[in-house]
GROMACS .gro file of C-alpha atoms in nm:
model
  329
    1MET     CA    1  -6.493 -11.278  12.054
    2THR     CA    2  -6.507 -11.068  11.736
    3THR     CA    3  -6.480 -10.691  11.770
    4PRO     CA    4  -6.789 -10.517  11.629
    5PRO     CA    5  -6.717 -10.299  11.325
    6ASN     CA    6  -6.649  -9.930  11.383
    7ARG     CA    7  -6.582  -9.989  11.754
    8PRO     CA    8  -6.209  -9.933  11.806
    9ASP     CA    9  -6.117 -10.063  12.148
   10ALA     CA   10  -5.756 -10.178  12.123
   11SER     CA   11  -5.622 -10.280  12.463
   12PRO     CA   12  -5.306 -10.119  12.604
   13ALA     CA   13  -5.139 -10.461  12.581
   14ALA     CA   14  -5.222 -10.493  12.210
   15ALA     CA   15  -5.093 -10.140  12.140
   16ALA     CA   16  -4.777 -10.215  12.337
   17ALA     CA   17  -4.726 -10.530  12.125
   18VAL     CA   18  -4.751 -10.324  11.805
   19GLY     CA   19  -4.503 -10.074  11.952
   20GLU     CA   20  -4.261 -10.356  12.037
   21LEU     CA   21  -4.297 -10.501  11.685
   22ALA     CA   22  -4.225 -10.160  11.531
   23LYS     CA   23  -3.920 -10.114  11.753
   24ARG     CA   24  -3.777 -10.448  11.639
   25ILE     CA   25  -3.835 -10.376  11.270
   26ILE     CA   26  -3.699 -10.020  11.280
   27GLY     CA   27  -3.395 -10.129  11.481
   28ASN     CA   28  -3.320 -10.402  11.228
   29VAL     CA   29  -3.360 -10.168  10.929
   30GLU     CA   30  -3.120  -9.922  11.091
   31LEU     CA   31  -2.850 -10.189  11.083
   32ALA     CA   32  -2.834 -10.124  10.708
   33ILE     CA   33  -2.977  -9.770  10.666
   34VAL     CA   34  -2.791  -9.495  10.849
   35GLY     CA   35  -2.956  -9.186  10.998
   36LYS     CA   36  -3.307  -9.231  10.854
   37ARG     CA   37  -3.511  -9.303  11.168
   38LYS     CA   38  -3.793  -9.063  11.070
   39GLN     CA   39  -3.828  -9.216  10.723
   40CYS     CA   40  -3.821  -9.569  10.869
   41VAL     CA   41  -4.104  -9.476  11.106
   42LEU     CA   42  -4.307  -9.318  10.824
   43SER     CA   43  -4.257  -9.626  10.605
   44LEU     CA   44  -4.381  -9.852  10.881
   45VAL     CA   45  -4.677  -9.621  10.951
   46ALA     CA   46  -4.784  -9.644  10.585
   47TRP     CA   47  -4.737 -10.023  10.576
   48LEU     CA   48  -4.931 -10.079  10.898
   49SER     CA   49  -5.206  -9.851  10.767
   50GLY     CA   50  -5.240 -10.061  10.453
   51GLY     CA   51  -5.115  -9.781  10.227
   52HIS     CA   52  -4.837  -9.731   9.974
   53ILE     CA   53  -4.535  -9.501   9.958
   54LEU     CA   54  -4.397  -9.260   9.698
   55LEU     CA   55  -4.028  -9.180   9.754
   56GLU     CA   56  -3.928  -8.867   9.567
   57ASP     CA   57  -3.555  -8.812   9.586
   58VAL     CA   58  -3.231  -8.793   9.388
   59PRO     CA   59  -3.053  -9.118   9.291
   60GLY     CA   60  -2.825  -9.297   9.532
   61VAL     CA   61  -2.980  -9.211   9.870
   62ALA     CA   62  -3.082  -9.570   9.965
   63LYS     CA   63  -3.442  -9.577   9.841
   64THR     CA   64  -3.403  -9.933   9.711
   65MET     CA   65  -3.209 -10.037  10.021
   66LEU     CA   66  -3.492  -9.913  10.244
   67ALA     CA   67  -3.742 -10.131  10.059
   68ARG     CA   68  -3.512 -10.435  10.071
   69ALA     CA   69  -3.437 -10.382  10.441
   70LEU     CA   70  -3.809 -10.366  10.525
   71ALA     CA   71  -3.875 -10.686  10.331
   72ARG     CA   72  -3.588 -10.874  10.494
   73SER     CA   73  -3.682 -10.754  10.844
   74VAL     CA   74  -4.031 -10.905  10.816
   75GLY     CA   75  -3.936 -11.207  10.606
   76CYS     CA   76  -4.144 -11.086  10.311
   77SER     CA   77  -4.085 -11.148   9.942
   78PHE     CA   78  -3.940 -10.854   9.748
   79LYS     CA   79  -3.932 -10.772   9.377
   80ARG     CA   80  -3.811 -10.469   9.184
   81VAL     CA   81  -3.938 -10.327   8.855
   82GLN     CA   82  -3.724 -10.077   8.667
   83CYS     CA   83  -3.978  -9.854   8.494
   84THR     CA   84  -3.893  -9.751   8.137
   85PRO     CA   85  -4.104  -9.609   7.852
   86ASP     CA   86  -4.119  -9.952   7.681
   87LEU     CA   87  -4.243 -10.132   7.995
   88LEU     CA   88  -4.584 -10.292   7.925
   89PRO     CA   89  -4.866 -10.347   8.178
   90SER     CA   90  -4.827 -10.722   8.128
   91ASP     CA   91  -4.461 -10.689   8.231
   92VAL     CA   92  -4.591 -10.581   8.573
   93THR     CA   93  -4.908 -10.783   8.625
   94GLY     CA   94  -4.828 -11.097   8.427
   95THR     CA   95  -4.982 -11.259   8.122
   96SER     CA   96  -5.148 -11.578   7.999
   97ILE     CA   97  -4.931 -11.806   7.782
   98PHE     CA   98  -5.062 -12.096   7.571
   99ASN     CA   99  -4.922 -12.432   7.679
  100GLN     CA  100  -4.905 -12.661   7.375
  101LYS     CA  101  -4.875 -12.975   7.589
  102THR     CA  102  -5.199 -12.914   7.779
  103SER     CA  103  -5.367 -12.704   7.504
  104GLU     CA  104  -5.462 -12.452   7.771
  105PHE     CA  105  -5.363 -12.101   7.867
  106GLU     CA  106  -5.147 -12.074   8.178
  107PHE     CA  107  -5.110 -11.758   8.383
  108ARG     CA  108  -4.752 -11.645   8.438
  109ALA     CA  109  -4.748 -11.407   8.733
  110GLY     CA  110  -4.563 -11.077   8.699
  111PRO     CA  111  -4.343 -10.905   8.959
  112VAL     CA  112  -4.648 -10.745   9.124
  113PHE     CA  113  -4.713 -11.085   9.283
  114THR     CA  114  -4.491 -11.021   9.582
  115GLN     CA  115  -4.530 -10.864   9.926
  116ILE     CA  116  -4.309 -10.559   9.872
  117LEU     CA  117  -4.285 -10.423   9.517
  118LEU     CA  118  -4.037 -10.149   9.434
  119ALA     CA  119  -4.145  -9.957   9.123
  120ASP     CA  120  -3.822  -9.770   9.049
  121GLU     CA  121  -3.859  -9.439   8.862
  122ILE     CA  122  -4.232  -9.488   8.815
  123ASN     CA  123  -4.264  -9.160   8.625
  124ARG     CA  124  -4.055  -9.309   8.339
  125ALA     CA  125  -4.325  -9.567   8.267
  126THR     CA  126  -4.613  -9.477   8.035
  127PRO     CA  127  -4.950  -9.379   8.188
  128ARG     CA  128  -5.095  -9.714   8.078
  129THR     CA  129  -4.829  -9.906   8.269
  130GLN     CA  130  -4.860  -9.674   8.570
  131ALA     CA  131  -5.234  -9.745   8.573
  132SER     CA  132  -5.170 -10.120   8.580
  133LEU     CA  133  -5.066 -10.080   8.944
  134LEU     CA  134  -5.388  -9.905   9.051
  135GLU     CA  135  -5.599 -10.217   9.108
  136ALA     CA  136  -5.316 -10.387   9.294
  137MET     CA  137  -5.267 -10.083   9.518
  138ALA     CA  138  -5.636 -10.028   9.590
  139GLU     CA  139  -5.772 -10.382   9.608
  140SER     CA  140  -5.463 -10.602   9.666
  141CYS     CA  141  -5.556 -10.808   9.362
  142VAL     CA  142  -5.489 -10.819   8.988
  143THR     CA  143  -5.732 -10.900   8.707
  144VAL     CA  144  -5.584 -11.057   8.393
  145ASP     CA  145  -5.799 -11.195   8.109
  146GLY     CA  146  -6.110 -11.156   8.321
  147LYS     CA  147  -5.975 -11.361   8.612
  148THR     CA  148  -5.892 -11.199   8.944
  149HIS     CA  149  -5.581 -11.307   9.134
  150SER     CA  150  -5.530 -11.206   9.499
  151LEU     CA  151  -5.198 -11.073   9.624
  152LYS     CA  152  -5.035 -11.214   9.933
  153PRO     CA  153  -5.057 -10.984  10.238
  154PRO     CA  154  -4.904 -10.768  10.367
  155PHE     CA  155  -4.877 -10.603  10.023
  156LEU     CA  156  -4.682 -10.277   9.987
  157VAL     CA  157  -4.587 -10.073   9.680
  158ILE     CA  158  -4.289  -9.839   9.717
  159ALA     CA  159  -4.257  -9.623   9.407
  160THR     CA  160  -3.965  -9.389   9.348
  161GLN     CA  161  -3.917  -9.092   9.120
  162ASN     CA  162  -3.635  -8.848   9.053
  163PRO     CA  163  -3.752  -8.487   9.113
  164VAL     CA  164  -3.459  -8.337   8.918
  165ASP     CA  165  -3.449  -8.502   8.574
  166HIS     CA  166  -3.789  -8.470   8.402
  167GLU     CA  167  -3.676  -8.539   8.044
  168GLY     CA  168  -3.868  -8.831   7.896
  169THR     CA  169  -4.092  -8.876   8.200
  170PHE     CA  170  -4.469  -8.908   8.243
  171PRO     CA  171  -4.572  -8.715   8.558
  172LEU     CA  172  -4.818  -8.901   8.777
  173PRO     CA  173  -5.168  -8.750   8.747
  174GLU     CA  174  -5.337  -8.613   9.058
  175ALA     CA  175  -5.576  -8.908   9.079
  176GLN     CA  176  -5.284  -9.152   9.090
  177LEU     CA  177  -5.084  -8.943   9.336
  178ASP     CA  178  -5.387  -8.959   9.564
  179ARG     CA  179  -5.352  -9.340   9.568
  180PHE     CA  180  -5.024  -9.313   9.757
  181MET     CA  181  -5.078  -9.282  10.129
  182MET     CA  182  -4.750  -9.096  10.183
  183ARG     CA  183  -4.484  -8.913   9.988
  184PHE     CA  184  -4.154  -8.819  10.147
  185SER     CA  185  -3.781  -8.795  10.074
  186LEU     CA  186  -3.477  -8.956  10.231
  187GLY     CA  187  -3.234  -8.671  10.172
  188TYR     CA  188  -2.856  -8.668  10.186
  189PRO     CA  189  -2.684  -8.805  10.497
  190SER     CA  190  -2.472  -8.584  10.719
  191MET     CA  191  -2.093  -8.616  10.699
  192ASP     CA  192  -2.082  -8.829  11.017
  193GLU     CA  193  -2.357  -9.054  10.886
  194GLU     CA  194  -2.181  -9.094  10.553
  195PHE     CA  195  -1.855  -9.175  10.733
  196ARG     CA  196  -2.035  -9.450  10.926
  197MET     CA  197  -2.192  -9.571  10.602
  198LEU     CA  198  -1.848  -9.615  10.444
  199GLU     CA  199  -1.736  -9.821  10.744
  200MET     CA  200  -2.043 -10.046  10.712
  201LEU     CA  201  -1.987 -10.094  10.338
  202GLN     CA  202  -1.621 -10.190  10.365
  203GLY     CA  203  -1.712 -10.559  10.342
  204ALA     CA  204  -2.043 -10.697  10.217
  205HIS     CA  205  -2.348 -10.475  10.197
  206PRO     CA  206  -2.517 -10.476  10.540
  207VAL     CA  207  -2.864 -10.529  10.391
  208ASP     CA  208  -2.754 -10.872  10.263
  209GLY     CA  209  -2.686 -10.982  10.619
  210LEU     CA  210  -3.019 -10.874  10.767
  211LYS     CA  211  -3.222 -11.147  10.933
  212PRO     CA  212  -3.599 -11.143  10.988
  213VAL     CA  213  -3.700 -11.007  11.329
  214ALA     CA  214  -4.073 -11.053  11.270
  215ALA     CA  215  -4.307 -11.268  11.063
  216ALA     CA  216  -4.540 -11.140  10.793
  217GLU     CA  217  -4.832 -11.278  10.997
  218GLU     CA  218  -4.734 -11.051  11.288
  219LEU     CA  219  -4.748 -10.747  11.064
  220VAL     CA  220  -5.088 -10.850  10.925
  221GLN     CA  221  -5.217 -10.888  11.282
  222ALA     CA  222  -5.072 -10.546  11.368
  223GLN     CA  223  -5.261 -10.398  11.070
  224LEU     CA  224  -5.584 -10.528  11.226
  225GLU     CA  225  -5.495 -10.389  11.567
  226ILE     CA  226  -5.429 -10.046  11.416
  227ARG     CA  227  -5.793 -10.014  11.316
  228ARG     CA  228  -5.899 -10.064  11.678
  229VAL     CA  229  -5.693  -9.775  11.815
  230HIS     CA  230  -5.927  -9.522  11.977
  231VAL     CA  231  -5.965  -9.180  11.815
  232ASP     CA  232  -6.141  -8.925  12.037
  233PRO     CA  233  -6.417  -8.719  11.866
  234ARG     CA  234  -6.217  -8.403  11.936
  235VAL     CA  235  -5.916  -8.548  11.754
  236ARG     CA  236  -6.141  -8.649  11.465
  237GLN     CA  237  -6.274  -8.295  11.450
  238TYR     CA  238  -5.918  -8.158  11.454
  239LEU     CA  239  -5.821  -8.392  11.170
  240LEU     CA  240  -6.127  -8.294  10.966
  241GLN     CA  241  -6.059  -7.924  11.016
  242ILE     CA  242  -5.711  -7.964  10.868
  243VAL     CA  243  -5.841  -8.135  10.554
  244HIS     CA  244  -6.136  -7.897  10.510
  245GLN     CA  245  -5.912  -7.592  10.542
  246THR     CA  246  -5.708  -7.717  10.245
  247ARG     CA  247  -6.027  -7.713  10.037
  248LEU     CA  248  -6.098  -7.351  10.133
  249HIS     CA  249  -5.746  -7.208  10.109
  250ASP     CA  250  -5.708  -6.927   9.853
  251ASP     CA  251  -5.368  -7.049   9.732
  252LEU     CA  252  -5.487  -7.402   9.654
  253ALA     CA  253  -5.663  -7.509   9.335
  254LEU     CA  254  -5.724  -7.854   9.483
  255GLY     CA  255  -5.747  -7.953   9.848
  256GLY     CA  256  -5.745  -8.285  10.024
  257SER     CA  257  -5.992  -8.552   9.911
  258PRO     CA  258  -6.199  -8.778  10.139
  259ARG     CA  259  -5.931  -9.040  10.066
  260ALA     CA  260  -5.683  -8.798  10.222
  261THR     CA  261  -5.903  -8.776  10.532
  262ILE     CA  262  -5.911  -9.156  10.564
  263ALA     CA  263  -5.534  -9.175  10.511
  264LEU     CA  264  -5.473  -8.914  10.781
  265PHE     CA  265  -5.706  -9.102  11.015
  266ARG     CA  266  -5.541  -9.442  10.957
  267CYS     CA  267  -5.188  -9.306  10.978
  268SER     CA  268  -5.259  -9.128  11.307
  269GLN     CA  269  -5.386  -9.459  11.448
  270ALA     CA  270  -5.068  -9.633  11.328
  271MET     CA  271  -4.844  -9.360  11.470
  272ALA     CA  272  -5.013  -9.393  11.810
  273ALA     CA  273  -4.977  -9.773  11.810
  274ILE     CA  274  -4.611  -9.754  11.706
  275ARG     CA  275  -4.558  -9.537  12.013
  276GLY     CA  276  -4.730  -9.801  12.225
  277ARG     CA  277  -5.058  -9.615  12.282
  278ALA     CA  278  -5.413  -9.742  12.230
  279TYR     CA  279  -5.542  -9.389  12.166
  280VAL     CA  280  -5.451  -9.107  11.927
  281LEU     CA  281  -5.320  -8.768  12.037
  282PRO     CA  282  -5.324  -8.449  11.826
  283ASP     CA  283  -4.943  -8.474  11.811
  284ASP     CA  284  -4.978  -8.803  11.620
  285VAL     CA  285  -5.182  -8.621  11.355
  286LYS     CA  286  -4.932  -8.335  11.335
  287ARG     CA  287  -4.639  -8.577  11.288
  288ILE     CA  288  -4.783  -8.737  10.977
  289VAL     CA  289  -4.993  -8.461  10.821
  290ALA     CA  290  -4.712  -8.333  10.592
  291PRO     CA  291  -4.619  -8.663  10.419
  292VAL     CA  292  -4.988  -8.757  10.393
  293MET     CA  293  -5.118  -8.425  10.258
  294ASN     CA  294  -4.843  -8.244  10.065
  295HIS     CA  295  -4.861  -8.449   9.743
  296ARG     CA  296  -5.241  -8.428   9.732
  297LEU     CA  297  -5.254  -8.047   9.717
  298ILE     CA  298  -5.230  -7.841   9.396
  299VAL     CA  299  -5.102  -7.487   9.440
  300ARG     CA  300  -5.245  -7.222   9.207
  301PRO     CA  301  -5.001  -7.106   8.933
  302GLU     CA  302  -5.009  -6.744   9.053
  303SER     CA  303  -4.929  -6.861   9.408
  304ARG     CA  304  -4.635  -7.070   9.285
  305LEU     CA  305  -4.489  -6.752   9.135
  306ARG     CA  306  -4.491  -6.610   9.487
  307LYS     CA  307  -4.291  -6.913   9.607
  308VAL     CA  308  -4.591  -7.057   9.790
  309THR     CA  309  -4.560  -7.435   9.838
  310ALA     CA  310  -4.793  -7.706   9.966
  311GLU     CA  311  -4.558  -7.758  10.262
  312LYS     CA  312  -4.587  -7.395  10.369
  313ILE     CA  313  -4.965  -7.400  10.333
  314VAL     CA  314  -4.995  -7.711  10.553
  315GLU     CA  315  -4.773  -7.546  10.817
  316GLU     CA  316  -4.988  -7.234  10.801
  317ILE     CA  317  -5.309  -7.434  10.844
  318LEU     CA  318  -5.164  -7.625  11.141
  319GLY     CA  319  -5.072  -7.294  11.303
  320GLU     CA  320  -5.424  -7.155  11.265
  321ILE     CA  321  -5.627  -7.447  11.404
  322ALA     CA  322  -5.664  -7.479  11.779
  323VAL     CA  323  -5.516  -7.805  11.910
  324PRO     CA  324  -5.759  -7.996  12.134
  325THR     CA  325  -5.650  -8.107  12.479
  326ILE     CA  326  -5.676  -8.483  12.522
  327GLU     CA  327  -5.607  -8.657  12.853
  328ALA     CA  328  -5.523  -9.024  12.881
  329ALA     CA  329  -5.800  -9.229  13.038
   0.00000   0.00000   0.00000
């Protein structure tokens, strides 16, 4: 029996299955990535929600390893693109090459034809090359020479950028930042975590030994189940209040878009399912509001001089809105 559209009614058993799948994947990733449980959960939330991730952090904190570990844990194909100013859009999407034997043009697929694509230092690529990813991110397909090619699900783009060195970079415009469902950082490990990391790296890199603990088809099915997680009208109202307050805040020149509202809605459903619930609680919204909203907000120049940040504004808004009381059925 097919579930009618816009009628989320995920069963407790289905939500528990998604939670068990998430536990397996996160546990496997943590065999190679030390002390990043929160970031692993956020990555899986974005992937299950059908979104993409922007990792903004200094070099050498395992951004690439996180992407590789996710791909290996689900048995998905993985490709990496090192973004540079001379990288062309065709270097990402692919191009048509004339075959003299057949006297026909043949399409040679680019690295975007994978299931997890790591766009390393995306802000070093030119705006034209950055834009070549937009169709793939939004529609899970690529159009070359007038022909559309579908990408194999589950498709995920993980883009990275260095927040320290801005020389020779092309900052992502607001419209393109809005295409990323989440932005977060990994951060430096603690001394104990780094000590454990050195022990793990004494032989071969642990990510090379990871085995799949789930199939890509399981993750695709989980993405469908996420959309059936129940969201109470009071939680929807709470979510909408958060986004609308960003549009009215005096310190913000630009608030959250309707795409931000949808992202917050989907991610809250995914967070609930990862925790084994078939319904969303306000706490699920609060856990993911920062990585979903912070990169979509533009702080006024005069407010930045007063050390006001998007993170502080989101915290302030959360503190001002009354949290609804939701009881499990």
